């Protein structure tokens, strides 16, 4: 099922994305919900981020060829950093280029959405704590990142965490996901999660050994090779098989 949050007439609602419409649900994705006989056309709604994470954990350099394209070594253990929840925007929202950067880049990524509170779990148990998967764009001010040791400034600007459009729960961590990023319709990244250095179960286990994960927390699993610059007026899309397309405008 493809779970979404959306807004219509300034009211926030939750629903299930069907082909060209949304069926409203009552309740909570993570616990229990009821599907209602209430439908909306996609043309009349605005997407909201599908979750409100308490934190976003990103994994850096998790694809060999991406580490190499930026002349970075392959990490010995997952290299993680945080993005603030205040950076989150939804499908079709605008990424704002900050004045203090001249090189803002896209990073199309698969994101895990945590479904249950967990701490210090084993890789083999990770599947029980994952609610589903969504598309993520780890927007980065690359000039600032290269200038500093800490990633916080480069990764944390408002609008630097596009997420959505939906959370798909009907897929598993054993599946391979094809990830494509397009800028103005041109293919820029074409990767597959089978090329991750650290896979989904190991990432869940490692991160939960450091910090307790809560329902709605997001883990962005790293970007394949092909990162590049975004300019004012660009349209950037992250497409993942079985999930859909996260589309954002750049201003
Ligand atoms: Zn990234």
CSV table of C-alpha atoms and ligand atoms in Angstrom, one decimal, residues 59 81 107 109 138 155 222-223, ligand 1:
chain,number,residue,atom,x,y,z
A,59,UNK,CA,24.3,7.4,5.4
A,81,UNK,CA,25.0,12.2,9.9
A,107,UNK,CA,21.4,13.1,-4.2
A,109,UNK,CA,18.3,8.0,-2.3
A,138,UNK,CA,19.6,14.5,0.2
A,155,UNK,CA,23.1,19.3,4.7
A,222,UNK,CA,23.1,6.9,0.5
A,223,UNK,CA,23.3,8.0,-3.1
B,1,LIG,ZN1,23.3,11.5,0.8
